PDB file of C-alpha atoms in Angstrom:
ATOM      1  CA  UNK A   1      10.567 -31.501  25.180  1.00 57.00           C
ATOM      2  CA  UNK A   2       9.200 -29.835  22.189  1.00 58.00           C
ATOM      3  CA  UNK A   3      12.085 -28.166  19.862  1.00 87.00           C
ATOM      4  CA  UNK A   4      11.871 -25.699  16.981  1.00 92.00           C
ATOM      5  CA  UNK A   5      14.726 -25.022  14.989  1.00 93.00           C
ATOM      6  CA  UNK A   6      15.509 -21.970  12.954  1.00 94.00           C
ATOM      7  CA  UNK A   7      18.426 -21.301  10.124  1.00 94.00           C
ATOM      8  CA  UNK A   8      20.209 -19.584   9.573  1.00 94.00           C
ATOM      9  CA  UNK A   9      21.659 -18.509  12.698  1.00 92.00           C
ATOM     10  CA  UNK A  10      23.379 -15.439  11.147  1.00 93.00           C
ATOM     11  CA  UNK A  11      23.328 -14.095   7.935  1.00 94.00           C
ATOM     12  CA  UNK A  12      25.158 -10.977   6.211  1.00 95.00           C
ATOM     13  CA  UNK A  13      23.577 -10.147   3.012  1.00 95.00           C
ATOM     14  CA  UNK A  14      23.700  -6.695   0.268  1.00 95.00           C
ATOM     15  CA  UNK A  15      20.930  -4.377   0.240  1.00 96.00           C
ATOM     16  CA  UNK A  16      18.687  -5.243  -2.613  1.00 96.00           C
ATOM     17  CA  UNK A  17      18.822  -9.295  -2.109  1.00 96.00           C
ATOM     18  CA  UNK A  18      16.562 -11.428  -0.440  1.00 97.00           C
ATOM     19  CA  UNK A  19      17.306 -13.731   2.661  1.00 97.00           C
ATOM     20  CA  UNK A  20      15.273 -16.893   3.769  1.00 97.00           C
ATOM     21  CA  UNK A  21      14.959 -18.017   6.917  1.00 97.00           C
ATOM     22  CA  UNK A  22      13.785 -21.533   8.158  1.00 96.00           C
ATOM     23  CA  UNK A  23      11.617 -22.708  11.048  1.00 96.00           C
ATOM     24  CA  UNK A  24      10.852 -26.598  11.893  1.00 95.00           C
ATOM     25  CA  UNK A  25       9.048 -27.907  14.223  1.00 93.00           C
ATOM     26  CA  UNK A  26      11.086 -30.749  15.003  1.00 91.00           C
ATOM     27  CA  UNK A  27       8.893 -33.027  17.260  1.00 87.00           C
ATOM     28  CA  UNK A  28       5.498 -31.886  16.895  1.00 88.00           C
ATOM     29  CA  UNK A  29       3.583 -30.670  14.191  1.00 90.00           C
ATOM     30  CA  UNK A  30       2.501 -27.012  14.126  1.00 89.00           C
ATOM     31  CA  UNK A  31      -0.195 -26.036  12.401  1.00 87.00           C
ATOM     32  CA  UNK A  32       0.690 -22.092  13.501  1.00 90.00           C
ATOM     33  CA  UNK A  33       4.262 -20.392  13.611  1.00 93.00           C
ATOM     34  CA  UNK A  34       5.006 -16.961  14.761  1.00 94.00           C
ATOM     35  CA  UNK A  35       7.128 -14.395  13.471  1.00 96.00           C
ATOM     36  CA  UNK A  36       9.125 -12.171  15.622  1.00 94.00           C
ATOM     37  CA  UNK A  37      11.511  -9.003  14.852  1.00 94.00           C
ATOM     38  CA  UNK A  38      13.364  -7.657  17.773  1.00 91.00           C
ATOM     39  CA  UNK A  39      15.640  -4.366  17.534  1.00 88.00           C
ATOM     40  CA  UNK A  40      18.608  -4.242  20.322  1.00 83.00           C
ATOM     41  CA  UNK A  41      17.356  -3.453  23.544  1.00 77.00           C
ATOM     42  CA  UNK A  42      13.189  -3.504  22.725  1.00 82.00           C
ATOM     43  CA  UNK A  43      11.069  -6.455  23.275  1.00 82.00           C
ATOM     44  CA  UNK A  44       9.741  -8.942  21.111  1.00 87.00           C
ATOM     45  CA  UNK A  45       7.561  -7.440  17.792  1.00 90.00           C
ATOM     46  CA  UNK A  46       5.167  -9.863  16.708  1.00 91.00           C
ATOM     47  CA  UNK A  47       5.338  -9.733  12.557  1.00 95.00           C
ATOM     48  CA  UNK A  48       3.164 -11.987  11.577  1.00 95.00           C
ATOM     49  CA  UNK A  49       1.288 -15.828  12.267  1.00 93.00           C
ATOM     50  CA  UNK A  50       2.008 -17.860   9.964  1.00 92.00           C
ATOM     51  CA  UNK A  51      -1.305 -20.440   8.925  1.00 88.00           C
ATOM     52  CA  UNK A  52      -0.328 -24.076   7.632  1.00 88.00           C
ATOM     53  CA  UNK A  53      -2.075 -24.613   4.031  1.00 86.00           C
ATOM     54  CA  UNK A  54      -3.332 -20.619   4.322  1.00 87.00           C
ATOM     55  CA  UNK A  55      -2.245 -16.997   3.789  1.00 90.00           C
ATOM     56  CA  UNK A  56      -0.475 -15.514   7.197  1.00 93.00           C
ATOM     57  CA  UNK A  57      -1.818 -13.293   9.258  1.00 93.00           C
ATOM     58  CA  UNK A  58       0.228  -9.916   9.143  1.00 95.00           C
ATOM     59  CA  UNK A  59       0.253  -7.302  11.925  1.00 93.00           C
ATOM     60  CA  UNK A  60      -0.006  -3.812  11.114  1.00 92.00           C
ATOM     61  CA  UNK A  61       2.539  -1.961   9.805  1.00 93.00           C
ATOM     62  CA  UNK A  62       4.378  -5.168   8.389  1.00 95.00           C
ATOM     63  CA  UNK A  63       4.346  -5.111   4.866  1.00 94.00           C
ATOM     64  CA  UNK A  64       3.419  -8.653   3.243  1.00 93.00           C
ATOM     65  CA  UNK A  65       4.874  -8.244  -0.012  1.00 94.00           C
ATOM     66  CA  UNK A  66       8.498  -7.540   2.042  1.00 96.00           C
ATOM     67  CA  UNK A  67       8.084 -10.051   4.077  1.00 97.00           C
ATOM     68  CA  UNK A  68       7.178 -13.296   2.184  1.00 96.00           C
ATOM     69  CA  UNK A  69       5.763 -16.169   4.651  1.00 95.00           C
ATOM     70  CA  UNK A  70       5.160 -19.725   3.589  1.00 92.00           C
ATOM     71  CA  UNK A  71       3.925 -22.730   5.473  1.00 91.00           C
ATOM     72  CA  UNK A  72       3.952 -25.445   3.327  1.00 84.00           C
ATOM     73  CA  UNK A  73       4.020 -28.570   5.916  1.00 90.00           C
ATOM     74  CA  UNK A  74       2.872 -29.139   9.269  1.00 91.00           C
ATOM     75  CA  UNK A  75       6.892 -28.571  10.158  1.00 93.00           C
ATOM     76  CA  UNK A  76       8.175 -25.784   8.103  1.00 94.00           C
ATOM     77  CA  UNK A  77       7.763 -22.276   8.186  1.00 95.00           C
ATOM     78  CA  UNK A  78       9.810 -19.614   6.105  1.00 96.00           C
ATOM     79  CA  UNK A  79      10.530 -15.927   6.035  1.00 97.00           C
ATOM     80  CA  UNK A  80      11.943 -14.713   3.114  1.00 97.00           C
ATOM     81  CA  UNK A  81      13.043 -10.947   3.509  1.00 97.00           C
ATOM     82  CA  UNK A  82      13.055  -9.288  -0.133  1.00 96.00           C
ATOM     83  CA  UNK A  83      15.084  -6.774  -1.261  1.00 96.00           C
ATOM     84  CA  UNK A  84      16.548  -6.212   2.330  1.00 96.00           C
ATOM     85  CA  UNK A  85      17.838  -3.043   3.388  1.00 96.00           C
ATOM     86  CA  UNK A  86      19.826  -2.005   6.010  1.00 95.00           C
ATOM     87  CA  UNK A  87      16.661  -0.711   8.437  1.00 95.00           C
ATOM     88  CA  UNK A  88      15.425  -4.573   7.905  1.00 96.00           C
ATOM     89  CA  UNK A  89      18.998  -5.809   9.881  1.00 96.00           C
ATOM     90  CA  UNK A  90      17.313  -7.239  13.111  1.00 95.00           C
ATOM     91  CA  UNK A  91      17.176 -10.576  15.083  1.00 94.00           C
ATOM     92  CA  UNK A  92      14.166 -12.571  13.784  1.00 95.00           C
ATOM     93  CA  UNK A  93      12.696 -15.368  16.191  1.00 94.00           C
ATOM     94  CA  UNK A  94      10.427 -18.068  15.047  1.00 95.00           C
ATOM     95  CA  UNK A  95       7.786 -19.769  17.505  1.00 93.00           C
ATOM     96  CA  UNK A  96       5.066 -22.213  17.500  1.00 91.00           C
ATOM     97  CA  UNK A  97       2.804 -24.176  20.101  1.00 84.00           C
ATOM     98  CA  UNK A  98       3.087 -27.600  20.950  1.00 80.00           C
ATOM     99  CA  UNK A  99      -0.893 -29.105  20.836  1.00 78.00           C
ATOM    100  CA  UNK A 100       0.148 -31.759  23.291  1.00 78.00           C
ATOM    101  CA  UNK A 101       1.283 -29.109  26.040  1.00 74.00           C
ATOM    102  CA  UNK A 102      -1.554 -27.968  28.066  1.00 67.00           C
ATOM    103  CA  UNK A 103      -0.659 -24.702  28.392  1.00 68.00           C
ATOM    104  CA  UNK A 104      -0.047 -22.337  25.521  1.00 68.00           C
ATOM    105  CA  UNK A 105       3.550 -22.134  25.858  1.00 76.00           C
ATOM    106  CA  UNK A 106       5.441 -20.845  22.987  1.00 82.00           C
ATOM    107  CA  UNK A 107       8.313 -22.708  21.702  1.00 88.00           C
ATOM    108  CA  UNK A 108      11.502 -20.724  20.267  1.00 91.00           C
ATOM    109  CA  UNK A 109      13.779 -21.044  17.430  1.00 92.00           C
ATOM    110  CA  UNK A 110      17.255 -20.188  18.377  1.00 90.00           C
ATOM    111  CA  UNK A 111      16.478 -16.854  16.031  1.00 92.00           C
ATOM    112  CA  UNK A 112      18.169 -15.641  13.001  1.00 95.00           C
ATOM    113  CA  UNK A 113      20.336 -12.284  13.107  1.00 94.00           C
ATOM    114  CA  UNK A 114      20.016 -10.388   9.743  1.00 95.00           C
ATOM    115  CA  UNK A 115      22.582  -8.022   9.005  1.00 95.00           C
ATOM    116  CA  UNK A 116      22.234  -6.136   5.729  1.00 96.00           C
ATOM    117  CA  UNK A 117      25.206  -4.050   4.275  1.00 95.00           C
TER     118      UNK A 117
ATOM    119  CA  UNK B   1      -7.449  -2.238  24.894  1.00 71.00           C
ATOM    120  CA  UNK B   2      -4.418  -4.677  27.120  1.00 75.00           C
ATOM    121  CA  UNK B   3      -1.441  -3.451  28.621  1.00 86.00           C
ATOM    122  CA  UNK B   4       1.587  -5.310  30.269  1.00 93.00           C
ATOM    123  CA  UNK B   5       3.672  -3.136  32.643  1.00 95.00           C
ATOM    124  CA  UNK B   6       6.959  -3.988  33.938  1.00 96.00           C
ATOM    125  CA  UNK B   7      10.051  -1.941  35.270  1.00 96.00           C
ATOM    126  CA  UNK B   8      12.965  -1.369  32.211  1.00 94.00           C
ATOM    127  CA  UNK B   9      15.496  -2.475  34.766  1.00 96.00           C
ATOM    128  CA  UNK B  10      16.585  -3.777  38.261  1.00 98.00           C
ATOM    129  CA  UNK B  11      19.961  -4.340  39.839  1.00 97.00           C
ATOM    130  CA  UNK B  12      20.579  -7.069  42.518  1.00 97.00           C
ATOM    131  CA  UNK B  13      23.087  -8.825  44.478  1.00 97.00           C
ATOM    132  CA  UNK B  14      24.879 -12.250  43.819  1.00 97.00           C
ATOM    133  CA  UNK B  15      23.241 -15.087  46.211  1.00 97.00           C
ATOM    134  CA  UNK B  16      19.994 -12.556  47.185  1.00 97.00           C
ATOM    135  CA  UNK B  17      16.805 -12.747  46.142  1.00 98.00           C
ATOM    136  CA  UNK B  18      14.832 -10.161  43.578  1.00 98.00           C
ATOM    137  CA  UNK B  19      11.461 -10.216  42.780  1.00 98.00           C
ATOM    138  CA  UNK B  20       9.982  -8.723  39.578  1.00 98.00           C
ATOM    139  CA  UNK B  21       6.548  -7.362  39.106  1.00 98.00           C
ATOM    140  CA  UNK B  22       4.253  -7.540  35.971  1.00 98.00           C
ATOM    141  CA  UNK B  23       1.297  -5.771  36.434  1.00 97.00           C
ATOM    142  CA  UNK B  24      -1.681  -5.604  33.367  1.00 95.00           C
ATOM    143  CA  UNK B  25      -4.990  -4.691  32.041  1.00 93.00           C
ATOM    144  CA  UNK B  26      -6.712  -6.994  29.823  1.00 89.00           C
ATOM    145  CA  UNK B  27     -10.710  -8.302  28.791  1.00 84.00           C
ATOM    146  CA  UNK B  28      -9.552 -11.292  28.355  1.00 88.00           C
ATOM    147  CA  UNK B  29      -6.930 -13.513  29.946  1.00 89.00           C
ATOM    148  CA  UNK B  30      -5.810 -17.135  29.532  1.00 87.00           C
ATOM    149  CA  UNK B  31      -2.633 -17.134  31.552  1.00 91.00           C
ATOM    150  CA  UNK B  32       0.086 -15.374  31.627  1.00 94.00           C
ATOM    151  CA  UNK B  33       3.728 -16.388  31.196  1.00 93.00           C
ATOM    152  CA  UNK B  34       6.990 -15.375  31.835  1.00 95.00           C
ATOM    153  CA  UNK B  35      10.309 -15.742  29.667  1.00 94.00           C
ATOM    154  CA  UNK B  36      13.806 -15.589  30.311  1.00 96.00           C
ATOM    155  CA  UNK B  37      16.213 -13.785  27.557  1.00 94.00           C
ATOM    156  CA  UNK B  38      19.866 -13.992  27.453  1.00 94.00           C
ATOM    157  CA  UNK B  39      21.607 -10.849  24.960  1.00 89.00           C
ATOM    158  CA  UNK B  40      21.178 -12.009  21.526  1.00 86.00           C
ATOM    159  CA  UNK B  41      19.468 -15.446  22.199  1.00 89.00           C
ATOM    160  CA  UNK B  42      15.267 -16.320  21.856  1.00 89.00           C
ATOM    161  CA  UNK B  43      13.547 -16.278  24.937  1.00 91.00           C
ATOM    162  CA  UNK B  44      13.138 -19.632  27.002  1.00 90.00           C
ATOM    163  CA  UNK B  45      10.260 -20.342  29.170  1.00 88.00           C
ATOM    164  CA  UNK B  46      10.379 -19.921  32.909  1.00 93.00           C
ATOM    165  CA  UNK B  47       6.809 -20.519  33.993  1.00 92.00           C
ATOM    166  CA  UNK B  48       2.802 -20.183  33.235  1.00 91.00           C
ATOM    167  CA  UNK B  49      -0.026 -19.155  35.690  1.00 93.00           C
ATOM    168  CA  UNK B  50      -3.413 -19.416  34.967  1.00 91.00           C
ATOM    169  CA  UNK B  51      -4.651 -19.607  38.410  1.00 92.00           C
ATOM    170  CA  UNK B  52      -4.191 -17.527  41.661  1.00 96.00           C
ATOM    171  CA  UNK B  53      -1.249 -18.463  43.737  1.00 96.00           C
ATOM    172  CA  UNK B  54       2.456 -19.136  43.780  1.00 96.00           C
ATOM    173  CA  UNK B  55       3.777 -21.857  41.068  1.00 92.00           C
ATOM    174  CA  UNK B  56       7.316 -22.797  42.067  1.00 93.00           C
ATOM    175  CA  UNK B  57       9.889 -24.255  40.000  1.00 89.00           C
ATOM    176  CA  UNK B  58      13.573 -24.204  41.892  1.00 94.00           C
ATOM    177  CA  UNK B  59      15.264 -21.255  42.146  1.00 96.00           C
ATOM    178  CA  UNK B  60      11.838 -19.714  40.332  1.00 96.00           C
ATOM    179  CA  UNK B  61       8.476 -19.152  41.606  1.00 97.00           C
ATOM    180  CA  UNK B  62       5.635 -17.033  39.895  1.00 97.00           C
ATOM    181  CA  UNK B  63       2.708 -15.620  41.755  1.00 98.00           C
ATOM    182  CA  UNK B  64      -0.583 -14.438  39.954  1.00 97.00           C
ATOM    183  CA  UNK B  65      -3.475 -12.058  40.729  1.00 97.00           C
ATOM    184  CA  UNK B  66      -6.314 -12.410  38.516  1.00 95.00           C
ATOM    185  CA  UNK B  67      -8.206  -9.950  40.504  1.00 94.00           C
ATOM    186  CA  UNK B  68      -5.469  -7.346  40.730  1.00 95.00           C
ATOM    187  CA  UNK B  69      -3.935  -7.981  37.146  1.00 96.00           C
ATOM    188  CA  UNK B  70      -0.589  -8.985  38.612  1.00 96.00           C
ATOM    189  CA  UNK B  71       2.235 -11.102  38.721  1.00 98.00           C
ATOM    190  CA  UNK B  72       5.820 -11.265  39.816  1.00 98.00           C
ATOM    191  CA  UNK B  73       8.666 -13.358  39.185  1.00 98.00           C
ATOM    192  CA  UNK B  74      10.607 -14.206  42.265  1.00 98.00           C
ATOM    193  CA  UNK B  75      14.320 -15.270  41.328  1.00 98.00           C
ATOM    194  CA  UNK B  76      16.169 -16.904  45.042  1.00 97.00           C
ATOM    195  CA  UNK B  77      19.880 -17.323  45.400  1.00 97.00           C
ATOM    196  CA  UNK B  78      21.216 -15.869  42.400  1.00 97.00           C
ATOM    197  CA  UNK B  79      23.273 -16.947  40.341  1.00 97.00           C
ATOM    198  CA  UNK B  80      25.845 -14.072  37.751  1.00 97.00           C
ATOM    199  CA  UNK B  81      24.276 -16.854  34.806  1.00 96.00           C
ATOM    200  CA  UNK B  82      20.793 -15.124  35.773  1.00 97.00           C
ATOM    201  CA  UNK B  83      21.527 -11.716  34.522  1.00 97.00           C
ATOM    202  CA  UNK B  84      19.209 -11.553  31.263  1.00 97.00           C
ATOM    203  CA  UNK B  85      15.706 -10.001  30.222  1.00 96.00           C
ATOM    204  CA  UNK B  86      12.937 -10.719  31.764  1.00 97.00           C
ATOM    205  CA  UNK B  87       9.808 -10.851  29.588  1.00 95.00           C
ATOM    206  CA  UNK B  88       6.275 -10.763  31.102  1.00 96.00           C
ATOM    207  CA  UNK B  89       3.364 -12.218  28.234  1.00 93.00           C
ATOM    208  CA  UNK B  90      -0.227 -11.845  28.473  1.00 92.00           C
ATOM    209  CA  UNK B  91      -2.321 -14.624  26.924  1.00 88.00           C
ATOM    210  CA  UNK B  92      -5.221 -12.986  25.630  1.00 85.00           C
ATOM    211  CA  UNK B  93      -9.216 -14.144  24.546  1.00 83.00           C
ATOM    212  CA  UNK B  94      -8.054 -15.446  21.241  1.00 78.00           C
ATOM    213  CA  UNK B  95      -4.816 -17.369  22.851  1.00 76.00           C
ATOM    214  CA  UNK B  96      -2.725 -14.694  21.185  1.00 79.00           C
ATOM    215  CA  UNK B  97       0.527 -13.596  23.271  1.00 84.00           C
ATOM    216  CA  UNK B  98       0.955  -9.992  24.133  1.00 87.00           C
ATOM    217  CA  UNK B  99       4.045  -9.092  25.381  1.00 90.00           C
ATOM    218  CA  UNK B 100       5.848  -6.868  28.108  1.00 91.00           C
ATOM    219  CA  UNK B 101       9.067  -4.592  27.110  1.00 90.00           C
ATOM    220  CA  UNK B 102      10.617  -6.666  29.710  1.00 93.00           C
ATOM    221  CA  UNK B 103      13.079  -6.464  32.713  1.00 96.00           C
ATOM    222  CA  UNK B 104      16.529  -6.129  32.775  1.00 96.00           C
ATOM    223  CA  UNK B 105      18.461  -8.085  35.071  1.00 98.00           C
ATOM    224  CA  UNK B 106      21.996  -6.776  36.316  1.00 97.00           C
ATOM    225  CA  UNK B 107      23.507  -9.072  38.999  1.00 97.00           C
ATOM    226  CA  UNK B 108      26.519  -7.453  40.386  1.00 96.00           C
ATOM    227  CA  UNK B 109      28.760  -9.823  42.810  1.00 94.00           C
TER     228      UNK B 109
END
């Protein structure tokens, strides 16, 4: 079945720096990606969409310039997290849609738990 | 405006059955899902209804309303490995995913 792949699976970093995070598509190519952020105990927070070849798409409230999104290819999505803080330390989740599926079903990364000091 | 209601948390019994209900408002639908979520992993899929009626899938079976904007998720024979969140998403007009708080799961022996 279809797989997406995130990394890194953990990451520790000092306030002030900036973290990347990775999403592939590894068996189908995605054209969208979604960005998640999900506190302890809430649900899932949609962040952004990320648009092959485009600008994402940012919900509101999520500040662009913090949270840098690039989707260069039709497998790769990144996050970069500048200047991270430690109210930014959350589990981020990457997803995307496989076009061959007929339903929309959304495909995880394993997610990436940011912890800044 | 859409909303996705689900209870915060349910407690059952090793080997019984529990049955969790999803109910929503919405002007536009295109199925909805539902997702399982282990502490401190992504969510996996568990199933997708886009038509009235009971999908089953093993130990899983999802029912959908259309008419009554509602679904439940009916978990038989459980197992302690099914204690996890229970997420409830709305596909929307525009194919975009709306999402429930979720259920928590406690199976107790």
């Amino acid at each position: 079945g279809a797989v997406v792949s995130q990394h890194p699976s953990w990451v520790i970093c000092k306030s002030g720096t900036s973290v990347k995070i990775e999403c592939r598509s590894l068996d189908f190519q995605a054209t969208t990606m979604f960005w998640y952020r999900q506190f302890p105990k809430q649900s899932l927070m949609l962040m952004a969409t990320s648009n092959e070849g485009s600008k994402a798409t940012y919900e509101q409230g999520v500040e662009k310039d913090k949270f840098l999104i690039n989707h260069a290819s039709l497998t790769l999505s990144t996050l970069t997290v500048t200047s991270a803080h430690p109210e930014d330390s959350s589990f981020y989740i990457c997803s995307a849609r496989d076009p061959r599926a007929d339903s929309g079903e959304l495909f995880f990364g394993e997610g990436s738990r940011l912890t800044v000091l | 405006g859409q909303n996705i209601d689900q209870p915060t948390e349910m407690t059952a019994t090793e080997g019984a059955i529990v049955q969790i209900n999803c109910t929503y408002q919405t002007s536009g639908f295109n199925g909805l899902f539902w997702y399982q979520q282990h502490a401190g992993e992504a969510p996996t899929f568990l199933s997708y209804n886009v038509l009235d009626g009971l999908e089953e899938k093993g130990r899983f079976s999802s029912f959908l309303s259309r008419s009554k904007g509602y679904s439940y998720l009916l978990l038989k024979e459980l197992q302690m490995k099914d204690s996890a969140s229970y997420l409830c998403a709305l596909m929307d007009s525009n194919y975009q995913l709306i999402w429930g708080a979720g259920t928590k799961l406690i199976i107790k022996p």
